[in-house]
Short mmCIF file of C-alpha atoms (C1' of nucleotides) in Angstrom, two decimals:
data_model
loop_
_atom_site.label_atom_id
_atom_site.label_comp_id
_atom_site.label_asym_id
_atom_site.label_seq_id
_atom_site.Cartn_x
_atom_site.Cartn_y
_atom_site.Cartn_z
CA MET A 46 121.76 99.59 -61.39
CA THR A 47 123.15 100.32 -57.99
CA PRO A 48 121.34 99.69 -54.72
CA SER A 49 118.76 102.20 -53.65
CA SER A 50 119.84 104.99 -51.39
CA ALA A 51 117.49 103.65 -48.73
CA SER A 52 118.71 100.09 -48.82
CA THR A 53 120.66 98.92 -45.88
CA ALA A 54 121.62 95.35 -46.69
CA GLN A 55 124.47 94.35 -48.93
CA ALA A 56 123.68 92.60 -52.19
CA PRO A 57 125.31 89.21 -52.64
CA ASN A 58 128.46 89.79 -54.60
CA ASN A 59 128.11 86.69 -56.73
CA ASP A 60 125.51 88.40 -58.81
CA PHE A 61 124.84 91.64 -60.60
CA TYR A 62 122.52 94.28 -59.23
CA ALA A 63 119.30 94.56 -61.11
CA ALA A 64 116.18 96.38 -60.09
CA HIS A 65 113.06 94.23 -60.31
CA ASP A 66 114.84 91.69 -62.38
CA LYS A 67 115.70 89.32 -59.63
CA LEU A 68 113.99 88.63 -56.36
CA TYR A 69 116.34 88.87 -53.40
CA VAL A 70 115.79 87.42 -49.97
CA ALA A 71 117.11 89.22 -46.94
CA THR A 72 116.74 89.02 -43.21
CA ASP A 73 116.45 91.89 -40.76
CA CYS A 74 116.97 91.60 -37.03
CA ILE A 75 114.99 93.34 -34.33
CA ILE A 76 117.38 93.10 -31.40
CA PHE A 77 115.91 93.72 -27.98
CA GLY A 78 117.90 94.22 -24.82
CA PHE A 79 117.11 95.23 -21.28
CA ASP A 80 119.16 97.62 -19.22
CA ASP A 81 118.60 100.23 -16.59
CA GLY A 82 114.98 99.25 -16.17
CA ASP A 83 114.17 99.79 -19.82
CA LEU A 84 113.53 97.60 -22.84
CA LYS A 85 115.82 98.75 -25.62
CA LEU A 86 116.31 98.24 -29.32
CA LEU A 87 119.63 98.04 -31.13
CA ILE A 88 119.62 100.17 -34.26
CA PHE A 89 122.24 101.44 -36.65
CA LYS A 90 123.18 104.76 -38.07
CA ARG A 91 125.06 104.43 -41.29
CA ARG A 92 128.26 106.40 -41.18
CA VAL A 93 129.20 106.13 -44.79
CA GLU A 94 127.61 107.27 -48.00
CA PRO A 95 125.18 106.45 -49.41
CA ASP A 96 122.58 106.64 -46.68
CA SER A 97 124.85 108.19 -44.10
CA GLY A 98 122.71 109.23 -41.17
CA ILE A 99 119.84 106.85 -41.88
CA TRP A 100 118.72 104.75 -38.95
CA SER A 101 117.76 101.18 -39.60
CA LEU A 102 117.72 97.64 -38.38
CA ILE A 103 120.66 95.45 -39.19
CA GLY A 104 120.18 92.90 -41.93
CA SER A 105 121.79 90.94 -44.70
CA PHE A 106 120.94 89.08 -47.83
CA VAL A 107 120.48 85.37 -47.43
CA LYS A 108 123.26 83.45 -49.12
CA ILE A 109 122.40 80.91 -51.76
CA ASP A 110 123.40 77.92 -49.64
CA GLU A 111 122.38 79.27 -46.25
CA ASP A 112 119.28 78.55 -44.16
CA VAL A 113 117.29 81.71 -43.57
CA ASP A 114 117.54 81.46 -39.79
CA GLU A 115 121.25 80.75 -40.16
CA ALA A 116 121.55 84.07 -41.99
CA ALA A 117 119.84 85.81 -39.10
CA ARG A 118 122.24 84.20 -36.63
CA ARG A 119 125.18 85.24 -38.78
CA VAL A 120 123.99 88.84 -38.68
CA LEU A 121 123.55 88.69 -34.92
CA LYS A 122 127.02 87.32 -34.44
CA GLU A 123 128.59 89.88 -36.75
CA ILE A 124 127.01 92.69 -34.84
CA THR A 125 127.08 91.56 -31.22
CA GLY A 126 129.71 88.85 -31.15
CA LEU A 127 127.16 86.53 -29.58
CA GLU A 128 125.97 83.18 -30.85
CA ALA A 129 123.71 81.73 -28.21
CA ILE A 130 120.98 84.30 -28.36
CA TYR A 131 117.28 83.67 -28.20
CA MET A 132 115.89 84.28 -31.65
CA GLU A 133 112.47 83.86 -33.15
CA GLN A 134 111.14 84.40 -36.62
CA SER A 135 108.81 87.37 -36.59
CA LYS A 136 107.22 87.96 -39.98
CA THR A 137 108.10 88.14 -43.65
CA TYR A 138 107.79 91.45 -45.48
CA GLY A 139 107.05 90.90 -49.13
CA LYS A 140 105.50 93.97 -50.68
CA ALA A 141 106.79 94.38 -54.21
CA GLU A 142 107.59 98.04 -53.61
CA ARG A 143 108.92 97.83 -50.08
CA ASP A 144 112.47 98.58 -51.15
CA PRO A 145 112.82 101.04 -54.00
CA GLY A 146 116.21 99.65 -54.95
CA TYR A 147 115.60 95.95 -55.35
CA ARG A 148 112.78 93.51 -55.44
CA CYS A 149 113.57 92.08 -52.07
CA ILE A 150 111.59 90.27 -49.45
CA SER A 151 112.80 90.27 -45.89
CA VAL A 152 112.29 87.60 -43.26
CA ALA A 153 112.40 89.51 -39.98
CA HIS A 154 113.62 87.89 -36.79
CA TYR A 155 113.60 89.27 -33.32
CA ALA A 156 116.29 88.48 -30.79
CA LEU A 157 116.52 88.87 -27.04
CA MET A 158 119.84 89.47 -25.35
CA ARG A 159 121.50 90.60 -22.19
CA ILE A 160 122.94 93.98 -23.02
CA ASN A 161 125.97 93.49 -20.82
CA ASP A 162 126.97 90.29 -22.59
CA HIS A 163 127.67 91.78 -25.94
CA ASP A 164 130.83 93.16 -27.44
CA ARG A 165 130.45 96.91 -27.07
CA GLU A 166 133.42 97.73 -29.28
CA LEU A 167 132.00 95.57 -32.03
CA THR A 168 128.57 97.16 -31.96
CA GLN A 169 130.07 100.63 -31.79
CA SER A 170 132.28 99.90 -34.76
CA HIS A 171 129.09 99.17 -36.69
CA GLY A 172 127.51 102.42 -35.63
CA ALA A 173 125.00 100.73 -33.36
CA PHE A 174 123.10 102.32 -30.49
CA TRP A 175 120.59 101.13 -27.94
CA TYR A 176 117.37 103.12 -27.87
CA THR A 177 114.45 102.83 -25.49
CA LEU A 178 111.13 102.16 -27.20
CA GLN A 179 110.00 105.74 -26.71
CA GLU A 180 113.13 107.19 -28.24
CA ILE A 181 113.30 105.20 -31.47
CA PRO A 182 113.70 107.56 -34.42
CA LYS A 183 112.11 107.06 -37.79
CA LEU A 184 113.72 104.07 -39.47
CA ALA A 185 114.49 103.23 -43.08
CA LEU A 186 112.04 101.42 -45.34
CA ASP A 187 109.42 99.41 -43.47
CA HIS A 188 111.64 98.92 -40.45
CA THR A 189 109.41 100.91 -38.13
CA GLU A 190 106.59 98.51 -38.94
CA MET A 191 108.93 95.59 -38.36
CA VAL A 192 109.75 96.84 -34.89
CA SER A 193 106.14 97.38 -34.01
CA ASP A 194 105.14 93.92 -35.26
CA ALA A 195 108.04 92.26 -33.44
CA LEU A 196 107.07 94.02 -30.26
CA ASP A 197 103.52 92.71 -30.60
CA LYS A 198 104.82 89.19 -31.05
CA LEU A 199 107.21 89.54 -28.15
CA ARG A 200 104.37 90.73 -25.94
CA ARG A 201 102.12 87.87 -26.92
CA ARG A 202 104.79 85.27 -26.53
CA ALA A 203 106.00 86.62 -23.21
CA ARG A 204 102.55 85.84 -21.87
CA TYR A 205 102.84 82.10 -22.30
CA GLN A 206 106.55 81.41 -22.54
CA PRO A 207 109.18 82.56 -20.07
CA ILE A 208 111.28 84.42 -22.61
CA GLY A 209 111.71 87.38 -20.33
CA PHE A 210 114.59 85.61 -18.65
CA GLU A 211 116.58 85.80 -21.89
CA LEU A 212 116.83 89.52 -21.32
CA LEU A 213 118.04 89.39 -17.73
CA PRO A 214 121.39 88.28 -16.34
CA GLU A 215 121.65 84.77 -14.86
CA LYS A 216 120.93 86.13 -11.44
CA PHE A 217 118.21 88.71 -11.01
CA THR A 218 115.86 90.02 -8.37
CA ILE A 219 112.07 89.93 -8.39
CA PRO A 220 111.86 93.72 -8.66
CA GLN A 221 114.16 93.59 -11.70
CA LEU A 222 111.95 90.95 -13.30
CA GLN A 223 108.93 93.11 -12.60
CA LYS A 224 110.59 96.14 -14.20
CA LEU A 225 111.25 94.01 -17.26
CA TYR A 226 107.63 92.96 -17.62
CA GLU A 227 106.51 96.50 -16.98
CA SER A 228 108.70 97.72 -19.79
CA ILE A 229 107.51 94.97 -22.13
CA TYR A 230 103.85 95.69 -21.47
CA GLN A 231 104.34 99.40 -20.86
CA ARG A 232 102.17 99.44 -17.80
CA GLU A 233 102.69 99.28 -14.07
CA LEU A 234 102.17 96.12 -12.10
CA ASP A 235 101.46 95.71 -8.42
CA PRO A 236 104.72 94.54 -6.82
CA ARG A 237 102.97 92.33 -4.26
CA ASN A 238 100.76 90.58 -6.77
CA PHE A 239 103.59 90.25 -9.25
CA ARG A 240 105.81 88.58 -6.70
CA LYS A 241 103.04 86.21 -5.65
CA LYS A 242 102.26 85.24 -9.23
CA VAL A 243 105.82 84.69 -10.35
CA LEU A 244 106.77 82.68 -7.27
CA SER A 245 103.66 80.53 -7.56
CA LEU A 246 105.01 79.18 -10.86
CA LYS A 247 107.81 77.46 -8.96
CA VAL A 248 110.36 77.99 -11.67
CA LEU A 249 112.58 80.41 -9.76
CA VAL A 250 115.31 79.35 -7.39
CA LYS A 251 116.11 81.72 -4.56
CA LEU A 252 119.82 82.25 -4.00
CA ASP A 253 121.63 83.18 -0.80
CA GLU A 254 122.84 86.44 -2.27
CA LYS A 255 121.40 89.90 -2.34
CA ASP A 256 121.65 92.59 -4.91
CA LYS A 257 122.07 95.99 -3.35
CA SER A 258 122.17 98.09 -6.48
CA GLY A 259 118.46 98.72 -6.62
CA SER A 260 117.68 99.67 -3.04
CA LYS A 261 119.13 100.29 0.37
CA ARG A 262 117.79 97.11 1.78
CA GLY A 263 118.78 94.95 -1.16
CA ALA A 264 116.75 92.20 -2.79
CA TYR A 265 117.37 88.49 -2.99
CA LEU A 266 118.75 87.16 -6.23
CA TYR A 267 116.99 84.35 -8.07
CA ARG A 268 117.77 82.24 -11.08
CA PHE A 269 115.44 80.68 -13.60
CA ASP A 270 115.31 76.90 -13.34
CA SER A 271 114.74 75.61 -16.86
CA GLU A 272 114.54 72.00 -15.66
CA LYS A 273 111.66 72.81 -13.36
CA TYR A 274 110.12 74.70 -16.21
CA GLN A 275 110.41 71.67 -18.49
CA GLU A 276 108.79 69.47 -15.85
CA LEU A 277 105.99 71.96 -15.55
CA LEU A 278 105.45 71.98 -19.30
CA GLU A 279 105.49 68.21 -19.56
CA SER A 280 102.94 67.92 -16.79
CA GLY A 281 100.64 69.89 -19.06
CA TYR A 282 100.83 73.16 -17.20
CA ASN A 283 100.20 76.29 -19.15
CA PHE A 284 102.83 78.78 -18.06
CA GLU A 285 101.50 82.28 -17.93
CA ILE A 286 102.69 85.59 -16.57
CA MET B 2 118.03 71.28 -64.57
CA THR B 3 114.40 70.32 -64.24
CA PRO B 4 112.36 70.66 -61.08
CA SER B 5 112.75 68.06 -58.40
CA SER B 6 110.35 65.17 -58.35
CA ALA B 7 109.07 66.32 -55.00
CA SER B 8 108.47 69.93 -55.95
CA THR B 9 104.91 70.99 -56.26
CA ALA B 10 105.05 74.60 -57.33
CA GLN B 11 105.66 75.82 -60.85
CA ALA B 12 108.84 77.72 -61.57
CA PRO B 13 108.36 81.15 -63.05
CA ASN B 14 108.63 80.79 -66.78
CA ASN B 15 110.52 83.99 -67.33
CA ASP B 16 113.67 82.32 -66.10
CA PHE B 17 115.65 79.15 -66.48
CA TYR B 18 115.60 76.37 -63.92
CA ALA B 19 118.80 76.07 -62.01
CA ALA B 20 119.44 74.12 -58.85
CA HIS B 21 121.05 76.19 -56.12
CA ASP B 22 121.95 78.83 -58.53
CA LYS B 23 119.08 81.11 -57.90
CA LEU B 24 116.97 81.58 -54.81
CA TYR B 25 113.27 81.27 -55.52
CA VAL B 26 110.47 82.52 -53.34
CA ALA B 27 107.22 80.61 -53.15
CA THR B 28 104.10 80.62 -51.06
CA ASP B 29 102.15 77.62 -49.80
CA CYS B 30 98.62 77.73 -48.49
CA ILE B 31 97.22 75.82 -45.57
CA ILE B 32 93.50 75.97 -46.29
CA PHE B 33 91.20 75.13 -43.41
CA GLY B 34 87.51 74.51 -43.70
CA PHE B 35 84.78 73.32 -41.39
CA ASP B 36 82.08 70.88 -42.33
CA ASP B 37 80.11 68.13 -40.72
CA GLY B 38 81.42 68.97 -37.26
CA ASP B 39 85.04 68.63 -38.28
CA LEU B 40 87.92 70.94 -39.06
CA LYS B 41 89.33 69.98 -42.44
CA LEU B 42 92.33 70.70 -44.60
CA LEU B 43 92.37 71.08 -48.38
CA ILE B 44 95.20 69.12 -49.94
CA PHE B 45 96.13 68.04 -53.42
CA LYS B 46 97.04 64.81 -55.08
CA ARG B 47 99.00 65.38 -58.20
CA ARG B 48 97.49 63.49 -61.11
CA VAL B 49 100.24 64.00 -63.60
CA GLU B 50 103.85 62.98 -63.74
CA PRO B 51 106.19 63.78 -62.24
CA ASP B 52 105.00 63.41 -58.65
CA SER B 53 101.72 61.78 -59.55
CA GLY B 54 100.16 60.51 -56.36
CA ILE B 55 102.03 62.83 -54.03
CA TRP B 56 99.89 64.73 -51.57
CA SER B 57 100.82 68.30 -50.84
CA LEU B 58 99.64 71.79 -50.08
CA ILE B 59 98.92 74.11 -52.94
CA GLY B 60 101.49 76.76 -53.70
CA SER B 61 103.11 78.91 -56.31
CA PHE B 62 106.20 80.90 -56.94
CA VAL B 63 105.95 84.58 -56.18
CA LYS B 64 106.08 86.66 -59.33
CA ILE B 65 108.74 89.28 -59.67
CA ASP B 66 106.32 92.20 -59.42
CA GLU B 67 103.84 90.67 -57.01
CA ASP B 68 103.41 91.19 -53.25
CA VAL B 69 103.93 87.94 -51.37
CA ASP B 70 100.47 88.02 -49.82
CA GLU B 71 99.04 88.84 -53.23
CA ALA B 72 100.61 85.63 -54.51
CA ALA B 73 98.92 83.70 -51.73
CA ARG B 74 95.56 85.26 -52.61
CA ARG B 75 96.11 84.39 -56.26
CA VAL B 76 96.69 80.76 -55.33
CA LEU B 77 93.58 80.72 -53.16
CA LYS B 78 91.47 82.14 -55.95
CA GLU B 79 92.86 79.77 -58.54
CA ILE B 80 92.01 76.81 -56.37
CA THR B 81 88.75 77.76 -54.68
CA GLY B 82 87.38 80.52 -56.87
CA LEU B 83 87.11 82.68 -53.75
CA GLU B 84 88.68 86.06 -53.14
CA ALA B 85 87.36 87.30 -49.85
CA ILE B 86 88.84 84.68 -47.63
CA TYR B 87 90.43 85.22 -44.26
CA MET B 88 94.16 84.74 -44.67
CA GLU B 89 97.08 85.14 -42.34
CA GLN B 90 100.78 84.74 -42.81
CA SER B 91 101.94 81.72 -40.89
CA LYS B 92 105.69 81.26 -41.13
CA THR B 93 108.53 81.27 -43.62
CA TYR B 94 110.39 78.06 -44.36
CA GLY B 95 113.93 78.76 -45.39
CA LYS B 96 116.12 75.72 -44.90
CA ALA B 97 118.64 75.51 -47.73
CA GLU B 98 117.85 71.86 -48.31
CA ARG B 99 114.09 71.94 -47.83
CA ASP B 100 113.40 71.35 -51.50
CA PRO B 101 115.83 69.04 -53.27
CA GLY B 102 115.01 70.56 -56.64
CA TYR B 103 115.53 74.25 -56.11
CA ARG B 104 116.87 76.62 -53.55
CA CYS B 105 113.50 77.91 -52.59
CA ILE B 106 112.06 79.52 -49.52
CA SER B 107 108.36 79.39 -48.92
CA VAL B 108 106.19 81.90 -47.10
CA ALA B 109 103.32 79.85 -45.76
CA HIS B 110 99.87 81.34 -45.26
CA TYR B 111 96.86 79.80 -43.67
CA ALA B 112 93.34 80.50 -44.83
CA LEU B 113 89.94 79.95 -43.28
CA MET B 114 86.91 79.36 -45.46
CA ARG B 115 83.37 78.10 -45.51
CA ILE B 116 83.54 74.81 -47.29
CA ASN B 117 80.17 75.26 -48.92
CA ASP B 118 81.14 78.57 -50.48
CA HIS B 119 83.82 77.28 -52.75
CA ASP B 120 83.69 76.06 -56.31
CA ARG B 121 83.67 72.28 -56.00
CA GLU B 122 84.27 71.66 -59.66
CA LEU B 123 87.27 73.92 -59.60
CA THR B 124 88.88 72.23 -56.62
CA GLN B 125 88.14 68.81 -58.02
CA SER B 126 89.70 69.73 -61.32
CA HIS B 127 92.87 70.49 -59.36
CA GLY B 128 92.78 67.12 -57.63
CA ALA B 129 91.92 68.65 -54.27
CA PHE B 130 90.31 66.87 -51.33
CA TRP B 131 89.20 67.85 -47.86
CA TYR B 132 90.71 65.79 -45.07
CA THR B 133 89.98 65.88 -41.38
CA LEU B 134 93.03 66.56 -39.21
CA GLN B 135 93.25 62.93 -38.16
CA GLU B 136 93.19 61.61 -41.70
CA ILE B 137 95.87 63.77 -43.26
CA PRO B 138 98.36 61.57 -45.12
CA LYS B 139 102.07 62.21 -45.28
CA LEU B 140 102.68 65.31 -47.34
CA ALA B 141 105.46 66.35 -49.69
CA LEU B 142 108.57 68.20 -48.50
CA ASP B 143 108.09 70.05 -45.21
CA HIS B 144 104.36 70.46 -45.75
CA THR B 145 103.43 68.29 -42.78
CA GLU B 146 105.40 70.66 -40.56
CA MET B 147 103.70 73.61 -42.22
CA VAL B 148 100.28 72.20 -41.37
CA SER B 149 101.23 71.53 -37.79
CA ASP B 150 102.70 75.02 -37.34
CA ALA B 151 99.68 76.65 -38.96
CA LEU B 152 97.38 74.71 -36.69
CA ASP B 153 99.31 75.95 -33.66
CA LYS B 154 98.98 79.52 -34.86
CA LEU B 155 95.31 79.09 -35.62
CA ARG B 156 94.74 77.73 -32.13
CA ARG B 157 96.58 80.58 -30.48
CA ARG B 158 94.88 83.22 -32.54
CA ALA B 159 91.45 81.72 -32.10
CA ARG B 160 91.84 82.37 -28.39
CA TYR B 161 91.96 86.12 -28.70
CA GLN B 162 90.41 86.90 -32.05
CA PRO B 163 87.02 85.71 -33.29
CA ILE B 164 88.35 84.02 -36.41
CA GLY B 165 86.21 80.95 -35.83
CA PHE B 166 83.32 82.72 -37.53
CA GLU B 167 85.27 82.73 -40.80
CA LEU B 168 84.76 78.99 -40.92
CA LEU B 169 81.03 78.96 -40.30
CA PRO B 170 78.20 80.04 -42.58
CA GLU B 171 76.64 83.48 -41.99
CA LYS B 172 73.99 81.93 -39.79
CA PHE B 173 74.98 79.30 -37.30
CA THR B 174 73.82 77.81 -34.02
CA ILE B 175 75.60 77.86 -30.70
CA PRO B 176 76.09 74.07 -30.77
CA GLN B 177 77.68 74.38 -34.22
CA LEU B 178 80.03 77.06 -32.92
CA GLN B 179 80.90 74.81 -30.02
CA LYS B 180 81.63 71.90 -32.35
CA LEU B 181 83.95 74.18 -34.28
CA TYR B 182 85.92 75.18 -31.22
CA GLU B 183 86.00 71.59 -30.06
CA SER B 184 87.52 70.54 -33.36
CA ILE B 185 90.04 73.38 -33.31
CA TYR B 186 91.19 72.55 -29.79
CA GLN B 187 90.56 68.84 -30.08
CA ARG B 188 88.86 68.62 -26.72
CA GLU B 189 85.34 68.62 -25.43
CA LEU B 190 83.73 71.68 -23.92
CA ASP B 191 80.81 71.91 -21.56
CA PRO B 192 77.81 73.05 -23.63
CA ARG B 193 76.31 75.12 -20.82
CA ASN B 194 79.50 76.96 -20.00
CA PHE B 195 80.36 77.45 -23.64
CA ARG B 196 77.00 79.05 -24.34
CA LYS B 197 77.31 81.29 -21.31
CA LYS B 198 80.79 82.41 -22.27
CA VAL B 199 80.10 83.09 -25.91
CA LEU B 200 76.87 84.96 -25.23
CA SER B 201 78.52 87.06 -22.54
CA LEU B 202 80.76 88.58 -25.23
CA LYS B 203 77.70 90.26 -26.75
CA VAL B 204 78.91 89.90 -30.30
CA LEU B 205 76.25 87.43 -31.44
CA VAL B 206 72.83 88.42 -32.69
CA LYS B 207 70.04 85.95 -32.17
CA LEU B 208 67.81 85.43 -35.19
CA ASP B 209 64.19 84.38 -35.32
CA GLU B 210 65.04 81.21 -37.19
CA LYS B 211 65.89 77.75 -36.06
CA ASP B 212 68.13 75.16 -37.60
CA LYS B 213 66.67 71.70 -37.34
CA SER B 214 69.49 69.76 -38.98
CA GLY B 215 71.39 69.10 -35.79
CA SER B 216 68.67 67.95 -33.43
CA LYS B 217 64.99 67.14 -33.13
CA ARG B 218 64.27 70.24 -31.17
CA GLY B 219 66.28 72.56 -33.36
CA ALA B 220 68.56 75.39 -32.25
CA TYR B 221 68.31 79.11 -32.78
CA LEU B 222 70.47 80.62 -35.45
CA TYR B 223 72.82 83.49 -34.66
CA ARG B 224 75.05 85.74 -36.68
CA PHE B 225 78.32 87.39 -35.76
CA ASP B 226 78.04 91.14 -35.39
CA SER B 227 81.37 92.57 -36.47
CA GLU B 228 80.29 96.13 -35.62
CA LYS B 229 79.63 95.17 -32.03
CA TYR B 230 82.95 93.38 -32.07
CA GLN B 231 84.71 96.51 -33.29
CA GLU B 232 83.09 98.57 -30.54
CA LEU B 233 84.20 96.01 -28.01
CA LEU B 234 87.78 96.15 -29.29
CA GLU B 235 87.86 99.93 -29.31
CA SER B 236 86.62 100.06 -25.76
CA GLY B 237 89.75 98.14 -24.88
CA TYR B 238 88.11 94.79 -24.29
CA ASN B 239 90.24 91.72 -24.75
CA PHE B 240 88.11 89.23 -26.64
CA GLU B 241 88.74 85.70 -25.52
CA ILE B 242 87.10 82.35 -26.07
"C1'" DG C 140 122.36 107.64 17.76
"C1'" DA C 141 117.58 108.39 17.01
"C1'" DT C 142 114.56 109.21 13.15
"C1'" DT C 143 113.10 109.37 8.51
"C1'" DT C 144 112.86 107.33 4.04
"C1'" DT C 145 112.44 103.80 0.64
"C1'" DA C 146 111.98 99.59 -1.42
"C1'" DA C 147 111.47 94.58 -0.15
"C1'" DG C 148 108.72 91.15 1.35
"C1'" DC C 149 104.57 88.82 3.50
"C1'" DG C 150 99.92 88.76 4.27
"C1'" DT C 151 94.47 89.34 3.95
"C1'" DT C 152 90.15 90.78 1.73
"C1'" DT C 153 87.31 91.39 -2.12
"C1'" DA C 154 85.91 90.80 -6.83
"C1'" DA C 155 85.69 88.31 -10.95
"C1'" DA C 156 86.10 84.39 -13.80
"C1'" DA C 157 86.16 79.51 -14.68
"C1'" DT C 158 84.31 75.08 -13.72
"C1'" DA C 159 81.00 71.68 -12.34
"C1'" DC C 160 76.65 70.23 -12.56
"C1'" DG C 161 71.10 70.16 -11.86
"C1'" DC C 162 66.94 70.73 -14.17
"C1'" DT C 163 63.32 71.97 -17.68
"C1'" DT C 164 61.91 72.24 -22.52
"C1'" DT C 165 61.03 70.75 -27.15
"C1'" DT C 166 60.65 67.44 -30.48
"C1'" DT C 167 61.17 62.88 -32.78
"C1'" DA C 168 61.23 57.93 -32.38
"C1'" DT C 169 59.33 53.79 -30.16
"C1'" DA D 99 51.80 57.62 -23.93
"C1'" DT D 100 56.55 57.38 -23.13
"C1'" DA D 101 61.42 57.23 -23.77
"C1'" DA D 102 65.39 59.56 -25.75
"C1'" DA D 103 68.35 63.39 -26.94
"C1'" DA D 104 69.89 67.79 -27.63
"C1'" DA D 105 68.82 72.76 -26.45
"C1'" DG D 106 68.61 76.09 -23.20
"C1'" DC D 107 68.58 78.27 -18.47
"C1'" DG D 108 70.07 78.44 -13.90
"C1'" DT D 109 72.90 77.84 -9.40
"C1'" DA D 110 76.81 76.35 -6.45
"C1'" DT D 111 81.68 75.82 -6.02
"C1'" DT D 112 86.36 76.58 -6.97
"C1'" DT D 113 90.05 79.16 -8.81
"C1'" DT D 114 92.29 83.19 -10.11
"C1'" DA D 115 92.98 88.14 -10.25
"C1'" DA D 116 92.98 92.63 -8.17
"C1'" DA D 117 93.25 95.78 -4.34
"C1'" DC D 118 95.48 97.08 -0.50
"C1'" DG D 119 97.56 96.90 4.74
"C1'" DC D 120 101.48 96.17 7.33
"C1'" DT D 121 106.25 94.83 8.79
"C1'" DT D 122 111.25 94.67 7.82
"C1'" DA D 123 115.91 95.95 6.57
"C1'" DA D 124 119.25 99.27 5.68
"C1'" DA D 125 120.93 103.67 4.14
"C1'" DA D 126 120.41 108.75 4.60
"C1'" DT D 127 119.33 112.72 7.42
"C1'" DC D 128 119.02 115.26 11.33
#
DNA sequence: GATTTTAAGCGTTTAAAATACGCTTTTTAT
DNA sequence: ATAAAAAGCGTATTTTAAACGCTTAAAATC
């Protein structure tokens, strides 16, 4: 039997295809980026038959001698060209009927990246596009649920771990950081209180440069100081934005 | 090839055993209970060879036509006799070398139950014992890591969802509830502030009975009102203990 | 070149929540 | 009778969050 028309991952080629005869393990990646003041998701439109035109997350089967998280990193590298990306396991999807083609469980991971870092030609060659959260079309299989779950986890984690910085360039302004959190939580924040809160954590280092792209006046650039953050953690502080 | 000496789950019998030839999917359960003022974990000492004497979590392979969470529920029922238990997916363990016997990934779930509800004969017949967190011996494979991860998740979730009540009997006193939270967070709480906080949530119903087991004076029994809790959630309130 | 506009940046006030802790009550043990 | 111990109620203090006023810098407009 051939893979289902809705399936998006490739079956390992060291084995025959067989529906409900063998249990496959795959990984799917929910790739978040931030650009232009918006949180975005990288999704793929298949350009070849079967399934041409179907939007989905990118994924792959886990190889027989490969760690599951290694498989997720392999997928990320294949698609973005990047290796050092923040990645976190999200959830495992194991309904027997979730993929009509195979019996396949998928270990979803979400990743955070700086959109400008990645290899645009590479992603384009895979038929990949960045979509804002509001624009995301209906996705294949249970991928819509995967995105929604990953977003929940991202939101929760962003509250107690400074993962937001993984989505911004090295140098960023406070207003940019605020825009990021606003797009993660989908609600507006008071700029004065946000600034106060984020500076009170003492994990940002103010630079002597300004970024003029966002306003006439320009805003000071900062960088995240992970050493200070480590000290803060070790002293028992509970980071929270 | 036969299963590794360290493996604790049973291979599906509709297939041959083969090391690193086939990727198996299993589930392991981290079963928490609360009794005697202490949070406890249900673990198993194998009584038969191979692996006799090895402590581990209980688990099973996922059947070819079975949802992964269904497999976890099956395991829970087999071991405790209980079906309606709170269960949550914890994390998936997918290192290629995590089990020397098979290539096997495991989707861990944690469960919360009332120790007195379960079938003691059944658990004993499986060689199961309840251990407090401090007493837990070294466990097979990566099971120690599984317990530690599950405990982290339980702690986080207990902060914003009232899952603590899953561990207490229907009727409980405020001091009992406090003891529970103290044993989850492993730190002491002020009884006066705890009472104030928990009552301010308005999700407890005071009963006309007292429990005299904990003190001379006795303490009023309460029950958790899940309808009130639902209302609270729907009104946008963010439950937090 | 003065004026308007806009976001950046700094500050204060008010409200709410968390923490610390005093005191009375009820009951058993001495 | 009295001491002991947990239950239960209350208040004061500190900390944190939310609301909002005002100045500053620099480009755009008149």
